[in-house]
Short mmCIF file of C-alpha atoms in Angstrom, two decimals:
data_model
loop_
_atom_site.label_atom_id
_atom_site.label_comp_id
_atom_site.label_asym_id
_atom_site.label_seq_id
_atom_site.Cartn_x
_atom_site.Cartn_y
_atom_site.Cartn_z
CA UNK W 221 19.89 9.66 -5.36
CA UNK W 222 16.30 9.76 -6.56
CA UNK W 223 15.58 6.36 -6.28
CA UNK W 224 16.26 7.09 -1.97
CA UNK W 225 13.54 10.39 -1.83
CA UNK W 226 12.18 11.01 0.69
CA UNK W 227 8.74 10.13 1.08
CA UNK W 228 6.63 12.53 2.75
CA UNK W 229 3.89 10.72 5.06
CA UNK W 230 0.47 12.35 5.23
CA UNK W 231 0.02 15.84 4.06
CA UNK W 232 4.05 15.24 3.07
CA UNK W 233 5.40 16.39 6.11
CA UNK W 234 7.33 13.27 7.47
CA UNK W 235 10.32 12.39 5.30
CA UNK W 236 10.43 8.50 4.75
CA UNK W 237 12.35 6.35 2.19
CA UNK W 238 9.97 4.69 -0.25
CA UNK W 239 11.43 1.49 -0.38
CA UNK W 240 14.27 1.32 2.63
CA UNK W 241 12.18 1.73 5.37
CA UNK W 242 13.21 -1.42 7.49
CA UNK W 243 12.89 -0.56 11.09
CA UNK W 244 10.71 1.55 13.57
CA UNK W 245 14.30 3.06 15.50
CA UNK W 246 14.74 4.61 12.19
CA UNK W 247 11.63 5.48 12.11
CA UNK W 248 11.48 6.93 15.50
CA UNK W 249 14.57 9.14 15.08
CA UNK W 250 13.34 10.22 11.61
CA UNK W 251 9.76 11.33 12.77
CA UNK W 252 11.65 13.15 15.56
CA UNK W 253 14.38 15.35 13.56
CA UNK W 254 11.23 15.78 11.67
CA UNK W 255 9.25 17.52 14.24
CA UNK W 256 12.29 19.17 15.46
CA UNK W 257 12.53 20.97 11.66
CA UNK W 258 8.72 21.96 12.03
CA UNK W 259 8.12 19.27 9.10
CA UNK W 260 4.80 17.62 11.08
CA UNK W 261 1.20 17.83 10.83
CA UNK W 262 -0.73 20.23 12.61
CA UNK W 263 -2.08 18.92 15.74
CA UNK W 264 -3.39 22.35 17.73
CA UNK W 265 -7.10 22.57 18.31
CA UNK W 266 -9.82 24.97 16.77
CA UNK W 267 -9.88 28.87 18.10
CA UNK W 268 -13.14 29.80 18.16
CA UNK W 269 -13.35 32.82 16.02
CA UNK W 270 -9.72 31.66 14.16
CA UNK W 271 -11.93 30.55 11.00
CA UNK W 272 -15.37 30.93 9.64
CA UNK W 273 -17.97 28.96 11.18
CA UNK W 274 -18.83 25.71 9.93
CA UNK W 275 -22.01 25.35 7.22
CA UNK W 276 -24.39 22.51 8.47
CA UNK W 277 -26.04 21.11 6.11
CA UNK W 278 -28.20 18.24 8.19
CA UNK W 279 -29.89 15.46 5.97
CA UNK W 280 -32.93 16.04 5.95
CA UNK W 281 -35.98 12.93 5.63
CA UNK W 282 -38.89 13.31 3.26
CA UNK W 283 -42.07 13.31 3.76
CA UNK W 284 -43.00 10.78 1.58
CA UNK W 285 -42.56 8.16 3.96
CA UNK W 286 -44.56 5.85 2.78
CA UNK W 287 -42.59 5.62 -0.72
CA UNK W 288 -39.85 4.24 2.30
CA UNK W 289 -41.88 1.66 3.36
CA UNK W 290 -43.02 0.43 0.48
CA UNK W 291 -39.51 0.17 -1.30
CA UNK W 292 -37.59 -1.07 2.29
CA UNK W 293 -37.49 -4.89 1.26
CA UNK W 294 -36.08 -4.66 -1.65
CA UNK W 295 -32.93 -5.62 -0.36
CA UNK W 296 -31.27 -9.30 -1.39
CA UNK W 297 -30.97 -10.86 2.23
CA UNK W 298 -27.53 -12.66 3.32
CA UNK W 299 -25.49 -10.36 0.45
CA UNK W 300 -23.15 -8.01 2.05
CA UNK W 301 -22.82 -4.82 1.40
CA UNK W 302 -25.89 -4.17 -0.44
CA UNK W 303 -27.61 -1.04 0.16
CA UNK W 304 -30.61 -1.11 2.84
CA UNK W 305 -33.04 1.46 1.76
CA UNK W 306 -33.37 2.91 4.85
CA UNK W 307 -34.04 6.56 6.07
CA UNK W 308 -30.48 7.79 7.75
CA UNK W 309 -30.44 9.32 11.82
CA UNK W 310 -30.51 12.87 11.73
CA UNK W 311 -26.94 14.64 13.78
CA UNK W 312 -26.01 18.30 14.55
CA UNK W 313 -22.71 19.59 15.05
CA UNK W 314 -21.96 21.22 18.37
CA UNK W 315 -22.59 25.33 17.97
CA UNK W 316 -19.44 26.25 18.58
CA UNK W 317 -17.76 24.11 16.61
CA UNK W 318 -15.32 25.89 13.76
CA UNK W 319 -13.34 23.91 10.79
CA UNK W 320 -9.76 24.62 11.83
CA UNK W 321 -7.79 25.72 9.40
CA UNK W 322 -4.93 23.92 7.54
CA UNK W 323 -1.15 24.41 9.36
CA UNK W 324 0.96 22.18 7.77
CA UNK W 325 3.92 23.09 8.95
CA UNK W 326 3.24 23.04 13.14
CA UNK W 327 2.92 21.32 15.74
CA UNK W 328 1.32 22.43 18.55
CA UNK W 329 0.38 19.35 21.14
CA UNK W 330 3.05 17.53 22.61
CA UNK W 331 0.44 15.44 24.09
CA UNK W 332 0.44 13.68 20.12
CA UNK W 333 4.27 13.10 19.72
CA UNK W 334 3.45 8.94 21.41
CA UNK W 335 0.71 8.57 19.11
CA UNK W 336 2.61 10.27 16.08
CA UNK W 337 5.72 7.47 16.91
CA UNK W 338 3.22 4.29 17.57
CA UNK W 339 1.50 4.54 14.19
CA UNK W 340 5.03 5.29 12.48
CA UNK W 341 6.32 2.42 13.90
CA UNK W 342 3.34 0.18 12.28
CA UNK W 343 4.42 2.18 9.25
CA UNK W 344 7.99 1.03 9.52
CA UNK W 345 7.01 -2.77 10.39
CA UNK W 346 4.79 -2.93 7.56
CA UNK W 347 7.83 -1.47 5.07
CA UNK W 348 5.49 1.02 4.02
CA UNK W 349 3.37 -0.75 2.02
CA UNK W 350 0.86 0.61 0.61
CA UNK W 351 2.44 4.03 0.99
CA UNK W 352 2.74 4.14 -2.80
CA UNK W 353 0.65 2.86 -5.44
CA UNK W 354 1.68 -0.40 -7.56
CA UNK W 355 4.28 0.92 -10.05
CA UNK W 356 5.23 4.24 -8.47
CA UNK W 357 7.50 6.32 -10.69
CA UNK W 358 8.65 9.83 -10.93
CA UNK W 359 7.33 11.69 -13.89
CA UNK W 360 9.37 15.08 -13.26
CA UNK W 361 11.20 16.67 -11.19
CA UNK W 362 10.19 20.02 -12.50
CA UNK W 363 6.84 19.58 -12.98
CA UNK W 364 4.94 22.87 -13.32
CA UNK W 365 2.06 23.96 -11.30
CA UNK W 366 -0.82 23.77 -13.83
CA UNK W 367 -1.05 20.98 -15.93
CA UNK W 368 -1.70 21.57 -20.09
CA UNK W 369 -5.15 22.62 -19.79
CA UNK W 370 -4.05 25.34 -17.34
CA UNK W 371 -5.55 23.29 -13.97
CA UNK W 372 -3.27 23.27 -10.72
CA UNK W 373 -1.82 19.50 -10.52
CA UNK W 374 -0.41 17.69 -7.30
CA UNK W 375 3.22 18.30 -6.91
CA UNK W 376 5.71 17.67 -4.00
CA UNK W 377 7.58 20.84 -3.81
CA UNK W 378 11.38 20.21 -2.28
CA UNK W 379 13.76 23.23 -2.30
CA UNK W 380 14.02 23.79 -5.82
CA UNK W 381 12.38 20.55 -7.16
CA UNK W 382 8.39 20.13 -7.74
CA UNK W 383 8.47 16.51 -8.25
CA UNK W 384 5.63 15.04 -9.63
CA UNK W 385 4.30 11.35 -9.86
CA UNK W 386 2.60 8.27 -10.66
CA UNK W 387 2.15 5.12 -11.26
CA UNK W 388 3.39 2.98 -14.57
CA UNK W 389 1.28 0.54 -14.76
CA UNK W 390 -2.38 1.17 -13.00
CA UNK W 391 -3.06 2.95 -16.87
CA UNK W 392 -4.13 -0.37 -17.70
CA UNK W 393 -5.93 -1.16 -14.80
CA UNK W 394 -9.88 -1.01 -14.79
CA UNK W 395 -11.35 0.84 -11.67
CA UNK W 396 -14.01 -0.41 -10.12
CA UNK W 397 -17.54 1.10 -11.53
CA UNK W 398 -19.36 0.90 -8.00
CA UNK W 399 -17.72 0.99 -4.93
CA UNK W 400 -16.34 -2.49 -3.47
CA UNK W 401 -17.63 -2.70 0.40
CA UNK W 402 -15.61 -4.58 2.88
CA UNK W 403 -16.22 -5.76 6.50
CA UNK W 404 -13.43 -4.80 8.42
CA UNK W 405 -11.44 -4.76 11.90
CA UNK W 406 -8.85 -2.17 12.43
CA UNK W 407 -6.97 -5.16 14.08
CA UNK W 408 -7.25 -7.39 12.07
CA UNK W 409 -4.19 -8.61 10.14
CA UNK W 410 -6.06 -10.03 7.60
CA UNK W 411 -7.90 -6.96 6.94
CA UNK W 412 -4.92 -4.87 6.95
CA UNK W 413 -3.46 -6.78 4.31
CA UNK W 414 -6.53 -6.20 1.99
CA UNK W 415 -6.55 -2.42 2.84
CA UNK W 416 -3.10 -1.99 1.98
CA UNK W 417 -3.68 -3.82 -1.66
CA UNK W 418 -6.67 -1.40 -1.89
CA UNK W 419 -4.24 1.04 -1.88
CA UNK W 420 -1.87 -0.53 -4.04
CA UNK W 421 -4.27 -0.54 -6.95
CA UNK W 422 -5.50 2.94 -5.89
CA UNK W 423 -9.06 1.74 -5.28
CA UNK W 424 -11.52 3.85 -3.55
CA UNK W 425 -13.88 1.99 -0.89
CA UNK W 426 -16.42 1.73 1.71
CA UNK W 427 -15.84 0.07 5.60
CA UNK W 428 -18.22 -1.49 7.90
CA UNK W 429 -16.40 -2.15 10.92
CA UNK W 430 -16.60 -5.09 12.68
CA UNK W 431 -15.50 -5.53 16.21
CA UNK W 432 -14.06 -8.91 16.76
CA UNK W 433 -9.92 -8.67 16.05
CA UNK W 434 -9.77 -12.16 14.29
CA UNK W 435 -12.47 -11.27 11.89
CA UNK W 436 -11.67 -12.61 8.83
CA UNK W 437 -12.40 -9.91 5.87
CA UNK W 438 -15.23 -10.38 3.75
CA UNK W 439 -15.58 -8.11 0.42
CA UNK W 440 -18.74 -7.39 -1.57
CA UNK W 441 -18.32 -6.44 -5.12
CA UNK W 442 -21.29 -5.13 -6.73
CA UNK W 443 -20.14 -4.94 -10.51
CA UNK W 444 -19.46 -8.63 -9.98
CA UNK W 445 -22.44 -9.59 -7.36
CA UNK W 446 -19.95 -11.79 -5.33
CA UNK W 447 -18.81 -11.85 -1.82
CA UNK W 448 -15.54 -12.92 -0.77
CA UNK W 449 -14.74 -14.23 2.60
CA UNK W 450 -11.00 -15.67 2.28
CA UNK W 451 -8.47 -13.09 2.40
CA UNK W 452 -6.51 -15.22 -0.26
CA UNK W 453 -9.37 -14.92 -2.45
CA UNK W 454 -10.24 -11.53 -2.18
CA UNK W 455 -6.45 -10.52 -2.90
CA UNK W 456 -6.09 -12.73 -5.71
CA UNK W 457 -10.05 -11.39 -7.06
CA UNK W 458 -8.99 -7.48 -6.72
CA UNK W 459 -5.89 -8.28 -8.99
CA UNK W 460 -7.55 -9.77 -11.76
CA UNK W 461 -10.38 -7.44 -12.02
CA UNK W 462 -8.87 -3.85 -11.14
CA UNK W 463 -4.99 -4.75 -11.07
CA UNK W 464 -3.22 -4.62 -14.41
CA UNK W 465 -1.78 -7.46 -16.42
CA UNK W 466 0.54 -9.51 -14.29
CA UNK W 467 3.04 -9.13 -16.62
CA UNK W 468 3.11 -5.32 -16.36
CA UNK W 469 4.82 -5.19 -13.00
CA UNK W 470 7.16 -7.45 -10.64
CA UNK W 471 4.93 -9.73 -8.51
CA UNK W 472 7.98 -9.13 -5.94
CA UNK W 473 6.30 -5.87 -5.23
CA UNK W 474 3.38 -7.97 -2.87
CA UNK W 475 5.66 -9.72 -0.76
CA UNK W 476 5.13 -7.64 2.13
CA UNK W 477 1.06 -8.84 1.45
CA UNK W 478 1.36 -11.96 -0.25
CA UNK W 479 3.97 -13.40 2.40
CA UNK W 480 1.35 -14.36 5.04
CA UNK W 481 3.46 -15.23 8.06
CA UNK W 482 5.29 -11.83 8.16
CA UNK W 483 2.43 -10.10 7.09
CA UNK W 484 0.40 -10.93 9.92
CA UNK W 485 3.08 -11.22 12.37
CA UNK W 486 4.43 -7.39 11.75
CA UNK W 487 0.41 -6.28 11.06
CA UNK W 488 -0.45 -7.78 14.92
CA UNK W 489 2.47 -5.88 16.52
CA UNK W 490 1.44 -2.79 14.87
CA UNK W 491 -1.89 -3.22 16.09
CA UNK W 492 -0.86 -3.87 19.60
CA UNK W 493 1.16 -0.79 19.94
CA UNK W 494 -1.78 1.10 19.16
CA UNK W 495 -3.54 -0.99 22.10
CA UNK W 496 -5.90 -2.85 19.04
CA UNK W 497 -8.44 -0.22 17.74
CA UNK W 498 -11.65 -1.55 16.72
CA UNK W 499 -11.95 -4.56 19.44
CA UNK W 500 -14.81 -3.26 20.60
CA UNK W 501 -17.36 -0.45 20.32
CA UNK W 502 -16.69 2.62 22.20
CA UNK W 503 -19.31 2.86 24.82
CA UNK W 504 -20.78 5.86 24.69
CA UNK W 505 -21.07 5.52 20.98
CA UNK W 506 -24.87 6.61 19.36
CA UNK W 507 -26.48 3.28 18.46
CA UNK W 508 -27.53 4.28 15.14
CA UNK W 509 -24.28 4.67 14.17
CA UNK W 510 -24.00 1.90 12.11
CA UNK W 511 -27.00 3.55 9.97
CA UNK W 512 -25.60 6.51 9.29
CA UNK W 513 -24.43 7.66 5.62
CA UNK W 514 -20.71 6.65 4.94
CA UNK W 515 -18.38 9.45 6.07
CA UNK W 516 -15.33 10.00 3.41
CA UNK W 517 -11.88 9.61 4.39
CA UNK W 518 -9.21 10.66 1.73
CA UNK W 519 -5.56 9.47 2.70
CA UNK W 520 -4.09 5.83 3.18
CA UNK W 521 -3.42 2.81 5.16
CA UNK W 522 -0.25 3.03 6.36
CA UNK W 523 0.03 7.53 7.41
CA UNK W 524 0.43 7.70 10.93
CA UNK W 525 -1.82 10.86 10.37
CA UNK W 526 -4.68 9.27 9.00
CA UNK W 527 -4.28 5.96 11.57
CA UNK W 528 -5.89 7.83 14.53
CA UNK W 529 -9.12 9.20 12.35
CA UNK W 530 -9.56 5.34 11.07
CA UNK W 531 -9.46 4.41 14.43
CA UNK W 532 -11.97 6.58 15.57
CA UNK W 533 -14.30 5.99 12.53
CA UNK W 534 -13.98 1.98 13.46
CA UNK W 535 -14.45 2.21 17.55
CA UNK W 536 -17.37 4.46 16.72
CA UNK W 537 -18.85 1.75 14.69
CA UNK W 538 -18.93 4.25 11.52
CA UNK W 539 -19.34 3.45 7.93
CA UNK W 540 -17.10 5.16 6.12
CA UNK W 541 -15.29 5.64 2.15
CA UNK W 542 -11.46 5.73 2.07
CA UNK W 543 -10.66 7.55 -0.94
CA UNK W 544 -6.93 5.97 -1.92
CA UNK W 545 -4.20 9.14 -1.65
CA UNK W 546 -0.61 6.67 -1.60
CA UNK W 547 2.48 8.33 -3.55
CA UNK W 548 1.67 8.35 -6.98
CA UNK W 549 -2.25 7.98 -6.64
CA UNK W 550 -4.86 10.20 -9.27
CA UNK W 551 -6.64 11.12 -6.04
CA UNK W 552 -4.06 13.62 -5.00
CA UNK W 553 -5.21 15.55 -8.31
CA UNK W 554 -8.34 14.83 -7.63
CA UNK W 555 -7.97 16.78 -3.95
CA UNK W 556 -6.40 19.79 -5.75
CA UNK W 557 -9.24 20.15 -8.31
CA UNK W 558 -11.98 19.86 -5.15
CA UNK W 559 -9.89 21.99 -2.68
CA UNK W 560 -6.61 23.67 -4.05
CA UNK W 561 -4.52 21.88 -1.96
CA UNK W 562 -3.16 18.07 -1.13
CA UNK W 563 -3.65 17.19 2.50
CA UNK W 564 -4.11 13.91 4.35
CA UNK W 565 -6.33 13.31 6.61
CA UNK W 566 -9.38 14.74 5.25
CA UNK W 567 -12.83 14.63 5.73
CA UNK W 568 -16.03 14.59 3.88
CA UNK W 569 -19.07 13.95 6.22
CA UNK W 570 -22.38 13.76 4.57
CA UNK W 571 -24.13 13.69 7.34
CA UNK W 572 -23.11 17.43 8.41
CA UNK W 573 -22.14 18.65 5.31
CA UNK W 574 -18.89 19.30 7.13
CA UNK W 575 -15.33 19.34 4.83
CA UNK W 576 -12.53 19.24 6.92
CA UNK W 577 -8.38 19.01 7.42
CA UNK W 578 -6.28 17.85 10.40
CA UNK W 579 -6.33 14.77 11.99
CA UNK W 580 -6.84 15.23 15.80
CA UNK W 581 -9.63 18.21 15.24
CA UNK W 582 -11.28 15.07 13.01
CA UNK W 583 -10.95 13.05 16.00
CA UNK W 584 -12.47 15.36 18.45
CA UNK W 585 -15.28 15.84 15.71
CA UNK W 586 -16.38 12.71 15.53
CA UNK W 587 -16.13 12.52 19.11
CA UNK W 588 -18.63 14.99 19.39
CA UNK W 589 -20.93 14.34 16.51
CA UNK W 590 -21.50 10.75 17.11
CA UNK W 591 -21.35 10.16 20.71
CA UNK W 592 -24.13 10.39 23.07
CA UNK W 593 -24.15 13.19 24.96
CA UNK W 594 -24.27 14.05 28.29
CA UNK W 595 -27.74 16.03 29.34
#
């Protein structure tokens, strides 16, 4: 029975089966009977006046300017992903924007029920992968709600069960020191394939989009100074530096990756459903966005919840930091120590200061953060 639980996508709401998830009808009917039972994300937008107004906390430039200019080449030129010392563009968040707050258990815009099914149905051609970390296990089933030192730990509480979980084998895996930075395309299968073993191996790390669909992925590692422009490469270089022993876990696990053909055949239809995010920049887009500081994402490859906030982050031309949250990932404690609560998507934008839940109020954020505006 347990080895068939349901999986909860997102801020587990959507009930999926970890390893049995073979096509998107199933899908489809599943996500429905799920909405139908009031197990779905909140979609409804911000009341004013429903939730305290939003702190902005604007970056704010120094006046030692000239300490700017006189450190600005120190960068290495033609290595990616090394950090331009660079002043970042100053944005304000509309006044009467509010951070909505959490409803986990409604659904309030039909108008989202299409989008919902599309990126569920990339879910279900993709198997799921990357849904739960390499070596996902259950730990308990009636796990309590603080751990030994008295700290509230993630738990999926269903009915009488508070299951908790992890992985049995990423214990001997070494996490990266600094954060790996790749150059991505939404689209791109290639890409895809290297997100999803990011989230395998429960690695946290930074995007800058690129707009062409056939982009091939390129990865800078700064513990090991290389760059990596071969998605064969990169794959095999993030196992042997921050994936544990090969003889720890069955290599049959990265089929759905490793298997190139129906990797990127099933990772192009799911992009095409979605009508392939990231092809190009969205055109009323600021043009500094690309200099902006990276905007956090916590949640994972594969949640239809979290698909349309990538999205957005990628058409906007966005850097951003996916923090790794698949089934059985430390992050989810992580989340709980930082907020009280597990929820996918959410948002940590440095620019604003703003900390925020649920993924279409993200999307209409960033919409009106980082677009120009209309005078």
């Amino acid at each position: 029975f347990f080895s068939h639980l349901s999986h909860y996508v997102g801020a587990d709401r959507c009930f999926l089966t970890p390893h049995t998830v073979m096509c998107f009808p199933t899908l489809a009917i599943a996500a429905i009977l799920s909405i139908g039972n009031g197990n779905a994300r909140a979609f409804s937008p911000p009341s004013i006046g429903s939730s305290s107004r939003a702190k902005i906390s604007p970056v704010s430039s120094l006046n030692l300017s000239f300490l700017d200019k006189l450190f600005s080449n120190t960068v290495t030129a033609g290595i990616v992903g090394k950090n331009e010392h660079q002043q970042n563009p100053k944005v304000t968040v509309p006044s009467d924007f509010v951070i909505p707050e959490p409803r986990p258990l409604t659904l309030t815009r039909s108008a989202d029920l299409i989008p919902f099914l599309t990126a569920s149905a990339g879910l279900g051609l993709r198997l799921a992968t990357g849904a739960f970390v390499l070596g996902w296990q259950i730990d308990s089933l009636f796990a309590p709600e603080l751990n030994a030192n008295g700290e509230k730990q993630y738990s999926l509480k269903l009915g009488p069960l508070r299951i908790r979980d992890s992985s049995s084998v990423l214990d001997q895996a070494v996490q990266p020191e600094q954060t790996l930075v790749l150059h991505d395309n939404d689209s791109s299968p290639n890409c895809k394939r290297v997100r999803e073993m990011m989230n395998l191996l429960d690695i946290t790390y930074e995007v800058r989009p690129v707009f062409e669909i056939d982009h091939e992925p390129t990865l800078f590692d700064p513990n090991t100074d290389e760059e990596i422009s071969n998605t064969k490469q990169i794959i095999e270089h993030l196992l042997e530096k921050y994936g544990p022993p090969s003889s720890a876990f069955d290599s049959k696990a990265l089929w759905p990756i490793e298997f190139e053909a129906f990797a990127v055949a099933t990772s192009k239809f799911a992009a095409s459903l979605r009508g392939y995010p990231g092809s190009k920049r969205q055109g009323n887009a600021r043009p500094d966005n690309e200099k902006m500081q990276p905007i956090e994402l916590w949640g994972y490859e594969c949640s239809p919840f979290v698909k349309p906030v990538r999205e957005k982050l990628c058409n906007l031309g966005l850097p951003h930091r996916v923090v790794s949250c698949s089934r059985g990932s430390r992050n989810r404690d992580r989340m709980i120590e930082r907020t009280g609560s597990f929820q996918v998507p959410f948002l940590v934008d440095a620019n604003t200061g703003i900390e925020m839940y649920e993924g279409p109020e993200i999307v209409e954020y960033l919409e009106a953060v980082y677009t120009l505006r209309e005078d």
